[in-house]
CSV table of C-alpha atoms in Angstrom, one decimal:
chain,number,residue,atom,x,y,z
A,664,MET,CA,43.5,-3.9,-85.2
A,665,LEU,CA,45.7,-6.9,-86.0
A,666,PHE,CA,44.0,-10.1,-87.0
A,667,ILE,CA,45.8,-13.4,-86.9
A,668,SER,CA,44.4,-16.4,-88.9
A,669,LYS,CA,44.0,-19.8,-87.3
A,670,LYS,CA,46.6,-21.2,-89.6
A,671,THR,CA,49.2,-18.6,-88.5
A,672,ALA,CA,48.3,-19.2,-84.8
A,673,LYS,CA,48.8,-23.0,-85.3
A,674,LEU,CA,52.2,-22.4,-87.0
A,675,ALA,CA,53.3,-20.2,-84.0
A,676,GLU,CA,52.2,-23.0,-81.6
A,677,ASN,CA,54.3,-25.6,-83.6
A,678,VAL,CA,57.3,-23.3,-83.5
A,679,ALA,CA,57.0,-22.8,-79.8
A,680,ALA,CA,56.7,-26.6,-79.3
A,681,ASP,CA,59.8,-27.1,-81.4
A,682,ASP,CA,61.7,-24.6,-79.3
A,683,VAL,CA,60.7,-26.5,-76.1
A,684,SER,CA,61.5,-29.9,-77.6
A,685,GLY,CA,64.8,-28.7,-78.8
A,686,ARG,CA,66.0,-27.8,-75.3
A,687,SER,CA,68.9,-29.8,-73.8
A,688,LEU,CA,68.2,-32.7,-71.3
A,689,TRP,CA,69.4,-30.6,-68.4
A,690,ALA,CA,67.2,-27.6,-69.3
A,691,THR,CA,64.2,-29.8,-69.7
A,692,ALA,CA,65.0,-31.7,-66.4
A,693,MET,CA,65.4,-28.4,-64.6
A,694,ALA,CA,62.0,-27.1,-65.9
A,695,ARG,CA,60.3,-30.4,-64.8
A,696,PHE,CA,62.1,-30.4,-61.4
A,697,THR,CA,61.0,-26.8,-60.5
A,698,LYS,CA,57.3,-27.9,-61.1
A,699,ASN,CA,57.7,-30.6,-58.5
A,700,LYS,CA,56.3,-29.0,-55.3
A,701,ALA,CA,57.5,-31.6,-52.9
A,702,ALA,CA,61.1,-31.5,-54.3
A,703,MET,CA,61.3,-27.7,-54.3
A,704,THR,CA,59.9,-27.6,-50.7
A,705,SER,CA,62.5,-30.2,-49.7
A,706,LEU,CA,65.2,-28.2,-51.4
A,707,ALA,CA,64.2,-25.1,-49.5
A,708,VAL,CA,64.3,-27.0,-46.2
A,709,LEU,CA,67.7,-28.4,-47.0
A,710,ILE,CA,69.0,-24.9,-47.8
A,711,VAL,CA,67.7,-23.7,-44.4
A,712,ILE,CA,69.5,-26.6,-42.7
A,713,PHE,CA,72.8,-25.8,-44.5
A,714,LEU,CA,72.4,-22.1,-43.5
A,715,PHE,CA,71.8,-23.2,-39.9
A,716,ALA,CA,74.8,-25.6,-39.9
A,717,PHE,CA,77.3,-23.0,-41.2
A,718,GLY,CA,75.7,-19.8,-39.9
A,719,ALA,CA,74.7,-20.7,-36.4
A,720,PRO,CA,78.2,-20.2,-34.9
A,721,PHE,CA,78.0,-16.5,-35.9
A,722,VAL,CA,74.6,-16.2,-34.1
A,723,SER,CA,75.2,-18.4,-31.0
A,724,GLU,CA,76.4,-16.7,-27.8
A,725,TRP,CA,78.2,-20.0,-26.8
A,726,GLU,CA,80.8,-22.2,-28.3
A,727,TYR,CA,80.0,-25.9,-28.7
A,728,SER,CA,82.5,-27.0,-26.1
A,729,LYS,CA,82.1,-24.2,-23.6
A,730,ILE,CA,80.4,-25.1,-20.3
A,731,ASP,CA,77.9,-22.8,-18.7
A,732,TRP,CA,78.6,-23.3,-15.0
A,733,GLU,CA,75.5,-21.3,-14.0
A,734,ALA,CA,73.3,-23.8,-15.8
A,735,LEU,CA,74.8,-26.6,-13.7
A,736,LYS,CA,74.1,-25.0,-10.3
A,737,ASP,CA,70.7,-26.7,-10.0
A,738,ASP,CA,72.1,-30.1,-11.1
A,739,SER,CA,69.6,-30.2,-14.1
A,740,LEU,CA,69.6,-29.5,-17.8
A,741,GLN,CA,68.5,-26.0,-18.7
A,742,ALA,CA,65.5,-25.7,-20.9
A,743,PRO,CA,65.5,-23.7,-24.1
A,744,SER,CA,65.6,-20.0,-23.3
A,745,ILE,CA,66.3,-16.8,-25.3
A,746,ALA,CA,67.2,-14.9,-22.1
A,747,THR,CA,70.1,-17.1,-21.3
A,748,GLY,CA,71.2,-17.5,-24.9
A,749,HIS,CA,70.6,-21.3,-24.9
A,750,TYR,CA,68.1,-21.3,-27.7
A,751,PHE,CA,68.0,-25.2,-27.7
A,752,GLY,CA,68.8,-25.6,-24.0
A,753,THR,CA,71.9,-27.3,-22.6
A,754,ASP,CA,73.1,-30.8,-22.2
A,755,GLU,CA,73.9,-32.6,-19.0
A,756,GLN,CA,77.4,-31.1,-19.0
A,757,GLY,CA,76.1,-27.5,-19.3
A,758,ARG,CA,77.1,-27.1,-23.0
A,759,ASP,CA,74.9,-25.1,-25.4
A,760,MET,CA,72.7,-27.4,-27.5
A,761,PHE,CA,72.2,-24.8,-30.2
A,762,ALA,CA,75.9,-24.7,-31.0
A,763,ARG,CA,76.3,-28.4,-30.7
A,764,VAL,CA,73.4,-29.2,-33.0
A,765,ALA,CA,74.9,-26.8,-35.5
A,766,LEU,CA,78.2,-28.6,-35.3
A,767,GLY,CA,76.6,-32.0,-35.5
A,768,SER,CA,74.7,-30.9,-38.6
A,769,LYS,CA,77.9,-29.7,-40.2
A,770,ILE,CA,79.7,-33.0,-39.5
A,771,SER,CA,76.9,-35.3,-40.5
A,772,LEU,CA,76.3,-33.4,-43.8
A,773,ALA,CA,80.0,-33.4,-44.5
A,774,VAL,CA,80.2,-37.1,-43.9
A,775,GLY,CA,77.2,-37.7,-46.2
A,776,ILE,CA,78.5,-35.4,-49.0
A,777,ILE,CA,82.2,-36.4,-48.9
A,778,GLY,CA,81.4,-40.1,-48.5
A,779,ALA,CA,78.9,-39.9,-51.4
A,780,ALA,CA,81.5,-38.1,-53.6
A,781,ILE,CA,84.1,-40.8,-53.0
A,782,ALA,CA,81.6,-43.6,-53.7
A,783,VAL,CA,80.3,-41.8,-56.9
A,784,PHE,CA,83.8,-41.2,-58.2
A,785,ILE,CA,85.1,-44.7,-57.7
A,786,GLY,CA,81.8,-46.4,-58.6
A,787,THR,CA,81.3,-44.4,-61.8
A,788,LEU,CA,84.8,-44.9,-63.1
A,789,TYR,CA,84.9,-48.6,-62.1
A,790,GLY,CA,81.5,-49.4,-63.6
A,791,ALA,CA,82.1,-47.5,-66.8
A,792,VAL,CA,85.4,-49.2,-67.5
A,793,ALA,CA,83.9,-52.7,-66.7
A,794,GLY,CA,80.9,-52.1,-68.9
A,795,TYR,CA,82.8,-50.6,-71.9
A,796,PHE,CA,85.6,-53.1,-72.2
A,797,GLY,CA,83.5,-56.1,-71.3
A,798,GLY,CA,84.7,-59.6,-71.8
A,799,HIS,CA,87.1,-61.2,-69.3
A,800,LEU,CA,88.0,-57.8,-67.7
A,801,ASP,CA,84.3,-57.1,-67.1
A,802,ASN,CA,83.8,-60.6,-65.6
A,803,LEU,CA,86.8,-60.3,-63.3
A,804,MET,CA,85.9,-56.8,-62.1
A,805,MET,CA,82.3,-57.6,-61.4
A,806,ARG,CA,83.2,-60.9,-59.6
A,807,PHE,CA,85.4,-58.8,-57.3
A,808,VAL,CA,82.4,-56.5,-56.6
A,809,ASP,CA,80.3,-59.6,-55.8
A,810,ILE,CA,82.9,-60.8,-53.3
A,811,MET,CA,83.1,-57.4,-51.7
A,812,MET,CA,79.4,-57.1,-51.4
A,813,SER,CA,79.2,-60.5,-49.6
A,814,ILE,CA,81.3,-59.0,-46.7
A,815,PRO,CA,79.1,-57.2,-44.1
A,816,TYR,CA,80.1,-53.6,-44.7
A,817,MET,CA,79.2,-52.4,-41.2
A,818,PHE,CA,81.5,-55.1,-39.7
A,819,PHE,CA,84.3,-53.9,-42.1
A,820,LEU,CA,83.8,-50.3,-41.1
A,821,ILE,CA,83.7,-51.0,-37.4
A,822,LEU,CA,86.9,-53.2,-37.7
A,823,LEU,CA,88.6,-50.3,-39.6
A,824,LEU,CA,87.8,-47.8,-36.9
A,825,VAL,CA,88.8,-50.1,-34.1
A,826,ALA,CA,92.1,-51.1,-35.8
A,827,PHE,CA,93.2,-47.6,-37.0
A,828,GLY,CA,91.6,-45.3,-34.5
A,829,LYS,CA,88.4,-43.3,-34.2
A,830,ARG,CA,89.4,-40.5,-36.5
A,831,ILE,CA,86.8,-38.5,-38.4
A,832,GLU,CA,89.0,-38.5,-41.6
A,833,LEU,CA,89.0,-42.3,-41.4
A,834,LEU,CA,85.2,-42.3,-41.0
A,835,PHE,CA,84.8,-40.2,-44.2
A,836,ILE,CA,87.1,-42.5,-46.2
A,837,GLY,CA,85.7,-45.7,-44.8
A,838,ILE,CA,82.1,-44.9,-45.5
A,839,GLY,CA,83.0,-43.8,-49.0
A,840,LEU,CA,85.1,-46.9,-49.8
A,841,ILE,CA,82.4,-49.4,-48.8
A,842,SER,CA,79.5,-47.7,-50.6
A,843,TRP,CA,80.7,-47.5,-54.2
A,844,MET,CA,79.8,-51.1,-55.3
A,845,ASP,CA,76.0,-50.4,-55.9
A,846,MET,CA,77.0,-47.4,-58.0
A,847,ALA,CA,79.5,-49.5,-60.0
A,848,ARG,CA,76.8,-52.1,-60.9
A,849,ILE,CA,74.3,-49.5,-61.9
A,850,VAL,CA,76.8,-47.6,-64.1
A,851,ARG,CA,78.0,-50.8,-65.7
A,852,GLY,CA,74.5,-51.7,-66.7
A,853,GLN,CA,73.9,-48.2,-68.2
A,854,THR,CA,77.3,-48.4,-70.0
A,855,LEU,CA,76.4,-51.7,-71.7
A,856,SER,CA,73.4,-50.0,-73.2
A,857,LEU,CA,75.4,-47.0,-74.3
A,858,LYS,CA,78.5,-48.5,-75.8
A,859,ASN,CA,76.8,-49.7,-79.0
A,860,LYS,CA,75.2,-46.3,-79.8
A,861,GLU,CA,76.1,-44.4,-83.0
A,862,PHE,CA,78.0,-41.6,-81.3
A,863,ILE,CA,80.3,-44.1,-79.6
A,864,GLU,CA,80.9,-45.9,-82.9
A,865,ALA,CA,81.7,-42.5,-84.5
A,866,ALA,CA,84.2,-41.8,-81.6
A,867,VAL,CA,85.9,-45.1,-82.3
A,868,ALA,CA,86.0,-44.4,-86.0
A,869,THR,CA,87.8,-41.1,-85.3
A,870,GLY,CA,90.6,-42.9,-83.6
A,871,LEU,CA,90.0,-42.0,-79.9
A,872,THR,CA,91.4,-44.3,-77.3
A,873,SER,CA,89.1,-46.4,-75.2
A,874,MET,CA,89.8,-44.4,-72.0
A,875,THR,CA,89.2,-41.2,-73.8
A,876,ILE,CA,85.8,-42.4,-75.0
A,877,VAL,CA,84.9,-43.5,-71.5
A,878,ARG,CA,85.9,-40.1,-70.1
A,879,ARG,CA,84.5,-37.9,-72.8
A,880,HIS,CA,81.4,-39.8,-74.0
A,881,ILE,CA,80.3,-42.6,-71.6
A,882,VAL,CA,80.6,-40.8,-68.2
A,883,PRO,CA,79.0,-37.5,-69.3
A,884,ASN,CA,76.0,-39.5,-70.6
A,885,LEU,CA,75.6,-41.2,-67.3
A,886,MET,CA,75.5,-38.1,-65.2
A,887,GLY,CA,71.7,-38.1,-64.9
A,888,VAL,CA,71.7,-41.6,-63.3
A,889,VAL,CA,74.7,-40.6,-61.2
A,890,VAL,CA,73.1,-37.4,-59.9
A,891,VAL,CA,69.9,-39.2,-58.9
A,892,PHE,CA,71.8,-42.1,-57.2
A,893,ALA,CA,74.1,-39.6,-55.4
A,894,THR,CA,71.1,-37.8,-53.8
A,895,LEU,CA,69.8,-41.1,-52.5
A,896,LEU,CA,73.3,-42.2,-51.4
A,897,ILE,CA,73.8,-39.2,-49.1
A,898,PRO,CA,71.0,-40.2,-46.7
A,899,GLN,CA,72.5,-43.7,-46.5
A,900,MET,CA,75.9,-42.2,-45.6
A,901,ILE,CA,74.3,-40.0,-42.9
A,902,LEU,CA,72.5,-43.0,-41.5
A,903,THR,CA,75.6,-45.1,-41.4
A,904,GLU,CA,77.6,-42.3,-39.7
A,905,SER,CA,74.8,-41.8,-37.2
A,906,PHE,CA,74.7,-45.5,-36.3
A,907,ILE,CA,78.5,-45.7,-35.9
A,908,SER,CA,78.4,-42.6,-33.7
A,909,PHE,CA,75.5,-44.0,-31.7
A,910,LEU,CA,77.7,-47.0,-31.0
A,911,GLY,CA,80.5,-44.7,-29.8
A,912,LEU,CA,82.9,-45.4,-32.6
A,913,GLY,CA,82.3,-42.3,-34.7
A,914,VAL,CA,82.9,-38.7,-33.9
A,915,GLN,CA,84.6,-38.3,-30.5
A,916,GLU,CA,84.2,-35.6,-27.9
A,917,PRO,CA,84.2,-32.6,-27.9
A,918,MET,CA,83.1,-32.9,-31.5
A,919,THR,CA,79.7,-34.3,-32.2
A,920,SER,CA,77.3,-35.4,-34.8
A,921,TRP,CA,73.6,-36.1,-35.1
A,922,GLY,CA,74.1,-39.8,-34.1
A,923,ALA,CA,76.1,-38.9,-31.0
A,924,LEU,CA,73.6,-36.2,-30.0
A,925,ILE,CA,70.6,-38.6,-30.5
A,926,ASP,CA,72.4,-41.1,-28.3
A,927,GLN,CA,73.0,-38.6,-25.6
A,928,GLY,CA,69.5,-37.2,-25.8
A,929,ALA,CA,68.0,-40.7,-25.6
A,930,GLY,CA,70.0,-41.2,-22.3
A,931,THR,CA,68.5,-38.1,-20.7
A,932,MET,CA,64.9,-38.7,-21.6
A,933,ARG,CA,64.2,-40.3,-18.3
A,934,TYR,CA,64.8,-36.9,-16.6
A,935,GLY,CA,62.0,-35.4,-18.7
A,936,THR,CA,64.4,-33.3,-20.9
A,937,ILE,CA,63.0,-34.0,-24.3
A,938,TRP,CA,64.7,-31.1,-26.0
A,939,GLN,CA,68.2,-32.7,-26.0
A,940,LEU,CA,66.7,-35.5,-28.2
A,941,ALA,CA,64.1,-33.5,-30.1
A,942,PHE,CA,66.3,-30.9,-31.8
A,943,PRO,CA,69.0,-33.2,-33.3
A,944,LEU,CA,66.4,-35.8,-34.2
A,945,GLY,CA,64.3,-33.2,-35.9
A,946,PHE,CA,67.1,-32.0,-38.0
A,947,PHE,CA,68.1,-35.6,-38.8
A,948,ILE,CA,64.6,-36.6,-39.9
A,949,ALA,CA,64.1,-33.3,-41.9
A,950,THR,CA,67.4,-33.8,-43.8
A,951,LEU,CA,66.8,-37.4,-44.7
A,952,THR,CA,63.2,-36.7,-45.8
A,953,SER,CA,64.3,-33.7,-47.9
A,954,LEU,CA,67.0,-35.7,-49.6
A,955,PHE,CA,64.7,-38.5,-50.5
A,956,PHE,CA,62.1,-36.1,-52.0
A,957,ILE,CA,64.9,-34.3,-53.9
A,958,GLY,CA,66.2,-37.6,-55.3
A,959,ASP,CA,62.7,-38.7,-56.2
A,960,GLY,CA,62.1,-35.4,-58.0
A,961,LEU,CA,65.4,-35.6,-59.9
A,962,ARG,CA,64.5,-39.2,-61.0
A,963,ASP,CA,61.2,-38.0,-62.4
A,964,ALA,CA,62.8,-35.0,-64.0
A,965,LEU,CA,65.5,-37.0,-65.7
A,966,ASP,CA,63.3,-39.9,-66.8
A,967,PRO,CA,63.6,-40.0,-70.6
A,968,LYS,CA,60.2,-41.7,-70.9
A,969,ASP,CA,58.5,-38.6,-69.5
A,970,ARG,CA,60.2,-36.1,-71.7
């Protein structure tokens, strides 16, 4: 029988602790994130929503723009039914709500992700350059941000869509271009605390150019903050798109989004057809709630004070 002394056991515990403490920030953050039950549950819900958005067209018996003339015979919306293939019922024009909610989910998620990607790219680069170079350039760049933030962004987006047409590509770009300023301010503040660190001074001593230092050393060390802010930025993008579509300036027929579907569903509630509102609203609320919980979990996992 093998006997292990207390001293040997204590040494083994110290070695194991050193192995854990020696893990990278991302490995430690991933371990912490997986222990967050709310965040992991939200991630599972979000995966299911993505699978529904991109997989539903292969399951649905109807296309999103196809009209079921049989459903229009009694001059009323058809309730959800497996027998007819309308799993979420039909809208007032006899179109399948299952296919339309899937299409709306795909478009709303695309607007959120693409818009957030544009905002993160511009805001991260802009804030890192302003914070690293400092001085008059920093002052000039941040005063421009202050001026831009004083303009009501919703007014700017509505004016853009009215002036150049209600195109979905313009909606993607417009939402991204008006949402990068908060990211720029956050990144600038983090850059100011990083640029005097020893590894930055070592990079300067080796003769690297300023933009190379920003690209290779500043931006990678900001990724934790950027990832957390991006997960919180996506819900904001989806809300903005839904509001624009609710006003009739966003996605146009026969395409649709959660905002447009919610608008149509709210208009038919007086007929007692709650399903046309309930399904898109349910996916909308579930997605926003999941993204907020995921962002909160990432913030806790990447918090250096809790490591």
